[in-house]
Structure formats: structure tokens, C-alpha cells
Coordinates of C-alpha atoms in Angstrom, one line a residue:
X1 CA 56.4 104.4 142.4
X2 CA 56.9 101.8 139.8
X3 CA 55.4 104.1 137.1
X4 CA 57.8 106.9 138.1
X5 CA 60.8 104.5 137.9
X6 CA 59.6 103.3 134.5
X7 CA 59.4 106.9 133.2
X8 CA 62.8 107.8 134.7
X9 CA 64.3 104.8 132.9
X10 CA 63.2 106.0 129.5
X11 CA 64.3 109.6 130.2
X12 CA 67.8 108.3 131.2
X13 CA 67.9 106.0 128.1
X14 CA 67.0 108.9 125.8
X15 CA 69.8 111.1 127.4
X16 CA 72.3 108.3 127.0
X17 CA 71.3 107.7 123.4
X18 CA 71.8 111.4 122.6
X19 CA 75.2 111.4 124.3
X20 CA 76.3 108.4 122.3
X21 CA 75.1 109.9 119.0
X22 CA 77.0 113.1 119.8
X23 CA 80.2 111.1 120.5
X24 CA 79.7 109.1 117.3
X25 CA 79.3 112.2 115.2
X26 CA 82.3 113.8 116.8
X27 CA 84.4 110.8 116.0
X28 CA 83.2 110.6 112.4
X29 CA 83.9 114.3 111.8
X30 CA 87.4 113.9 113.3
X31 CA 88.2 111.0 111.0
X32 CA 87.0 112.7 107.9
X33 CA 90.2 114.4 107.0
X34 CA 92.1 111.1 107.1
X35 CA 89.6 108.9 105.4
X36 CA 87.8 111.3 103.0
X37 CA 88.7 112.4 99.5
X38 CA 89.6 116.1 99.2
X39 CA 87.8 118.1 96.5
X40 CA 90.2 119.8 94.2
X41 CA 90.4 123.5 94.9
X42 CA 89.7 124.4 91.2
X43 CA 86.4 122.4 91.4
X44 CA 85.4 123.4 94.9
X45 CA 82.3 125.6 94.0
X46 CA 79.1 123.5 94.0
X47 CA 75.5 124.2 93.6
X48 CA 72.6 122.6 95.5
X49 CA 70.3 120.7 93.1
X50 CA 66.8 119.3 93.5
X51 CA 63.5 120.9 94.5
X52 CA 63.5 120.4 98.3
X53 CA 65.7 122.2 100.9
X54 CA 68.7 120.2 102.0
X55 CA 69.6 119.3 105.6
X56 CA 73.0 120.1 107.2
X57 CA 74.8 117.4 109.2
X58 CA 77.7 117.7 111.6
X59 CA 79.4 114.6 110.3
X60 CA 79.0 112.3 107.2
X61 CA 76.2 110.2 108.7
X62 CA 72.4 110.4 108.5
X63 CA 72.0 110.5 112.2
X64 CA 74.2 113.5 112.7
X65 CA 71.6 116.2 111.9
X66 CA 72.2 119.8 112.7
X67 CA 68.7 120.8 113.9
X68 CA 67.2 123.8 112.1
X69 CA 70.0 124.2 109.5
X70 CA 69.0 123.8 105.9
X71 CA 70.0 125.1 102.5
X72 CA 67.8 125.8 99.5
X73 CA 68.2 124.5 95.9
X74 CA 70.3 126.8 93.8
X75 CA 72.5 128.1 96.6
X76 CA 76.2 127.8 96.1
X77 CA 78.7 126.3 98.6
X78 CA 82.4 125.6 98.8
X79 CA 83.2 121.9 99.0
X80 CA 86.2 120.4 100.8
X81 CA 86.0 116.7 101.6
X82 CA 83.8 113.8 100.4
X83 CA 83.1 110.7 102.6
X84 CA 80.3 108.2 102.9
X85 CA 78.0 109.9 100.4
X86 CA 78.4 113.3 102.1
X87 CA 80.5 116.4 101.3
X88 CA 81.8 118.8 103.9
X89 CA 81.0 122.4 102.8
X90 CA 81.1 126.0 103.9
X91 CA 78.0 128.1 103.1
X92 CA 77.7 131.9 103.4
X93 CA 74.2 133.3 103.4
X94 CA 74.5 136.6 101.4
X95 CA 71.3 138.0 103.0
X96 CA 72.2 137.4 106.7
X97 CA 76.0 137.0 106.4
X98 CA 75.7 133.8 108.5
X99 CA 78.3 131.1 107.7
X100 CA 77.5 127.5 108.2
X101 CA 80.0 124.6 108.1
X102 CA 78.7 121.1 107.8
X103 CA 78.0 118.1 105.6
X104 CA 75.5 117.8 102.8
X105 CA 74.4 114.8 100.6
X106 CA 76.9 114.5 97.8
X107 CA 74.3 113.5 95.2
X108 CA 72.5 116.8 95.7
X109 CA 75.6 118.8 94.9
X110 CA 76.7 119.7 91.4
X111 CA 80.1 121.2 90.5
X112 CA 79.8 124.6 88.8
X113 CA 83.2 124.5 87.0
X114 CA 84.6 127.2 89.3
X115 CA 86.7 126.9 92.4
X116 CA 88.8 128.6 95.1
X117 CA 92.2 128.0 93.4
X118 CA 93.9 127.9 90.0
X119 CA 94.0 124.6 88.0
X120 CA 96.7 122.1 88.5
X121 CA 99.9 123.0 86.8
X122 CA 99.8 126.7 87.7
X123 CA 102.5 127.7 90.2
X124 CA 101.5 129.4 93.4
X125 CA 104.3 130.3 95.8
X126 CA 107.4 128.3 96.7
X127 CA 107.5 124.8 95.3
X128 CA 111.0 123.6 96.3
X129 CA 113.4 123.7 99.2
X130 CA 116.9 122.3 99.9
X131 CA 117.4 120.6 103.2
X132 CA 120.7 119.0 104.2
X133 CA 121.9 119.3 100.6
X134 CA 118.8 117.4 99.2
X135 CA 116.0 119.1 97.3
X136 CA 112.3 118.5 98.3
X137 CA 109.8 119.6 95.7
X138 CA 106.0 120.0 95.6
X139 CA 104.4 118.7 92.3
X140 CA 100.9 117.9 91.0
X141 CA 99.8 114.3 91.0
X142 CA 96.4 114.0 89.3
X143 CA 93.9 116.0 91.4
X144 CA 96.2 116.1 94.5
X145 CA 99.7 117.2 95.3
X146 CA 102.8 115.1 95.9
X147 CA 106.3 115.6 97.3
X148 CA 109.3 114.5 95.2
X149 CA 112.5 113.6 97.1
X150 CA 115.5 111.5 96.0
X151 CA 113.7 110.2 93.0
X152 CA 110.7 109.1 95.0
X153 CA 107.1 110.5 94.9
X154 CA 105.1 110.8 98.2
X155 CA 101.4 111.4 97.7
X156 CA 99.7 114.0 99.8
X157 CA 96.0 114.3 100.7
X158 CA 95.8 118.0 99.6
X159 CA 94.1 119.1 96.4
X160 CA 96.3 121.3 94.3
X161 CA 97.9 123.6 93.7
X162 CA 100.2 123.4 96.7
X163 CA 103.2 125.3 98.0
X164 CA 105.6 125.4 100.9
X165 CA 105.1 128.1 103.6
X166 CA 107.8 130.8 103.9
X167 CA 109.1 132.6 106.9
X168 CA 107.9 135.9 105.6
X169 CA 107.3 138.1 102.6
X170 CA 110.2 137.4 100.2
X171 CA 111.8 135.0 102.7
X172 CA 112.8 131.3 102.1
X173 CA 110.7 128.3 103.0
X174 CA 110.3 127.9 106.8
X175 CA 112.2 124.8 107.9
X176 CA 112.7 123.9 111.6
X177 CA 115.1 121.1 112.6
X178 CA 115.1 119.3 115.9
X179 CA 117.9 116.8 117.1
X180 CA 116.6 113.3 116.8
X181 CA 113.3 114.4 115.4
X182 CA 114.2 115.6 111.9
X183 CA 113.4 118.7 109.8
X184 CA 109.8 119.9 109.5
X185 CA 108.2 121.9 106.6
X186 CA 104.6 122.7 105.9
X187 CA 102.8 122.3 102.6
X188 CA 99.7 124.4 102.1
X189 CA 96.8 123.4 99.9
X190 CA 94.6 125.6 97.6
X191 CA 94.0 129.2 98.2
X192 CA 91.0 130.3 100.2
X193 CA 88.0 131.9 98.5
X194 CA 88.0 135.7 98.5
X195 CA 84.7 135.7 100.5
X196 CA 86.6 134.0 103.4
X197 CA 88.8 137.0 103.9
X198 CA 85.7 139.2 104.5
X199 CA 85.2 137.4 107.8
X200 CA 88.8 137.8 108.9
X201 CA 90.2 140.8 110.8
X202 CA 93.9 140.2 110.1
X203 CA 94.1 138.3 106.8
X204 CA 93.9 139.8 103.3
X205 CA 93.8 138.1 99.9
X206 CA 97.4 139.2 99.3
X207 CA 98.4 136.9 102.1
X208 CA 97.6 133.9 99.9
X209 CA 96.1 131.8 102.7
X210 CA 94.8 128.3 102.7
X211 CA 92.5 126.4 105.1
X212 CA 94.5 123.2 104.9
X213 CA 98.1 122.0 105.1
X214 CA 100.2 118.9 105.7
X215 CA 103.5 118.6 107.5
X216 CA 106.5 116.7 106.0
X217 CA 109.3 115.6 108.3
X218 CA 112.7 114.7 106.8
X219 CA 114.8 112.3 108.9
X220 CA 117.5 109.8 108.0
X221 CA 117.1 110.3 104.3
X222 CA 113.3 109.6 104.3
X223 CA 110.2 111.7 104.2
X224 CA 107.2 111.2 106.6
X225 CA 104.0 113.1 106.1
X226 CA 101.3 113.7 108.7
X227 CA 97.5 113.9 108.3
X228 CA 95.9 117.0 106.8
X229 CA 95.5 119.9 109.2
X230 CA 92.5 122.3 108.9
X231 CA 92.6 125.8 110.2
X232 CA 90.6 128.7 108.8
X233 CA 93.0 131.0 106.8
X234 CA 95.7 129.4 109.0
X235 CA 98.3 128.7 106.4
X236 CA 99.5 131.7 104.5
X237 CA 102.2 131.7 101.8
X238 CA 104.4 134.4 103.5
X239 CA 103.4 133.9 107.1
X240 CA 104.1 130.4 108.3
X241 CA 102.9 129.4 111.8
X242 CA 105.4 130.2 114.6
X243 CA 108.1 127.7 115.6
X244 CA 106.0 126.2 118.4
X245 CA 103.6 124.8 115.8
X246 CA 106.5 123.0 114.1
X247 CA 107.9 121.8 117.5
X248 CA 104.5 120.2 118.3
X249 CA 104.6 118.3 115.0
X250 CA 108.1 117.1 115.4
X251 CA 107.5 115.9 119.0
X252 CA 104.1 114.4 118.5
X253 CA 103.8 110.7 119.3
X254 CA 104.2 108.5 116.2

């Protein structure tokens, strides 16, 4: 009986350890967009270096291993965020068409000089909007984007180039205003890679979509920006999310 209890204790301890590890990895992955450094869209393409295959992780930590998922040297990935010595990437296996999203060791990745977006300074889409008589502009700030408003510069966490999202093709910037909450606009990051559209049933390269965006809320003469939002092909130049998306941002707890 004592031996059985002893064994049960270790089984339960092992289960609890795995649950704690999963929780830890989930928390780390969730914090990555706020704490990490975004890779510029123009430099997003990276190649795996070294001689050994490289392990995928679910979060930027050595303990967050994705069992059975590896990538070979020489393969190319799209990089998005760097944190704690790891880089979040998307990898598409050209032989199997399998797509893997995860984290790889940063020091095993080398930029190829190519990316998923034009270089900073090139204009893509709408870059200014007038709200309540004042102009809000998207502009480059080093490797990232910034908002300019009333002579002030507000740094964003999006690699460039960036642009505002419009209500539709040929339409003005989508702006939604709420009493006591302010006016909300969305700034989209670099354009998605052409390969990403191959896996989508309703998005085309002509839609000029991005995987990332940040919301800006104008209220009482000031601008407040939220954390980056990631959504696969979710932020398209001429197809902003519906009004409910903006409502949720405006009414979210501060």
C-alpha cells in the first residue's frame, strides 16, 4: 500500500509539473507582443544556420519545447518578434505544405536581406487622417512606425511600413467614435508574405493585408495606443474589421 501511494505521488507530481510548464509557456507567449522587439518587415526573411536541426518552441523559453517539431539548416522562415534569445517565426514546408508557428533560437537565424514588406520610407496605403479638425499621421521612426499628432511623436511597436485601415476600396480611413470613449483608428503593420495568401480562402495579395496592427484612441486632445494585435491576414488596407472590433477596443478596461 505504501509503495502504491509512493508511486501515485510521483505520478501526480509529474502531472502538476507539466500543467505548470504549459501555463508558464502560455503566459510567456502571451506577453511576447508587449515585451518583444518586432522584426522589420523588410528584414523578416531569415535562414536557419548551423549543422544540426533546430527545435521549435511554443514560447521564448528552453522549457517550452514543441515535441517532434524541428527545422533543418538552410530552411527559410519569416521572423516577427525577438525576445529572450528567441525569435517567433512562421515556417512553411514546401514539400508537405505544413505550416509551423513557433519560436527558434535567434543566434541560429541569419537575415537574408529580403522581407515581407518594402523598406521604410515607401508609402503603402493611407498615412494620414483628420479627426475633429486635427491631423493624425503615420510616419517611420527608425525600424518601427510612429504617430504624429499636434507636434508630438508617439512610438508604435509595429515594424514599417505602416498605414491606416480604410472602410473599403477607395474609401477614407475607418474611424469610429464613441461618447466618453474617444475616436478609434487602426494602424496596420507590414504586408504579409505572398505565400501566406495561398493558405487563405478569402484573401488575395491585392487586399494588402497584414498580420499585425495597433489601435490608436484619440480623446481630449491626446492619443493613447494599445498593445500590438496579431491576426493572420486580419488587417487589410481596404477592408478594416467591422465596427464591433472598434467598439471592443474603445470599451476595453484601461
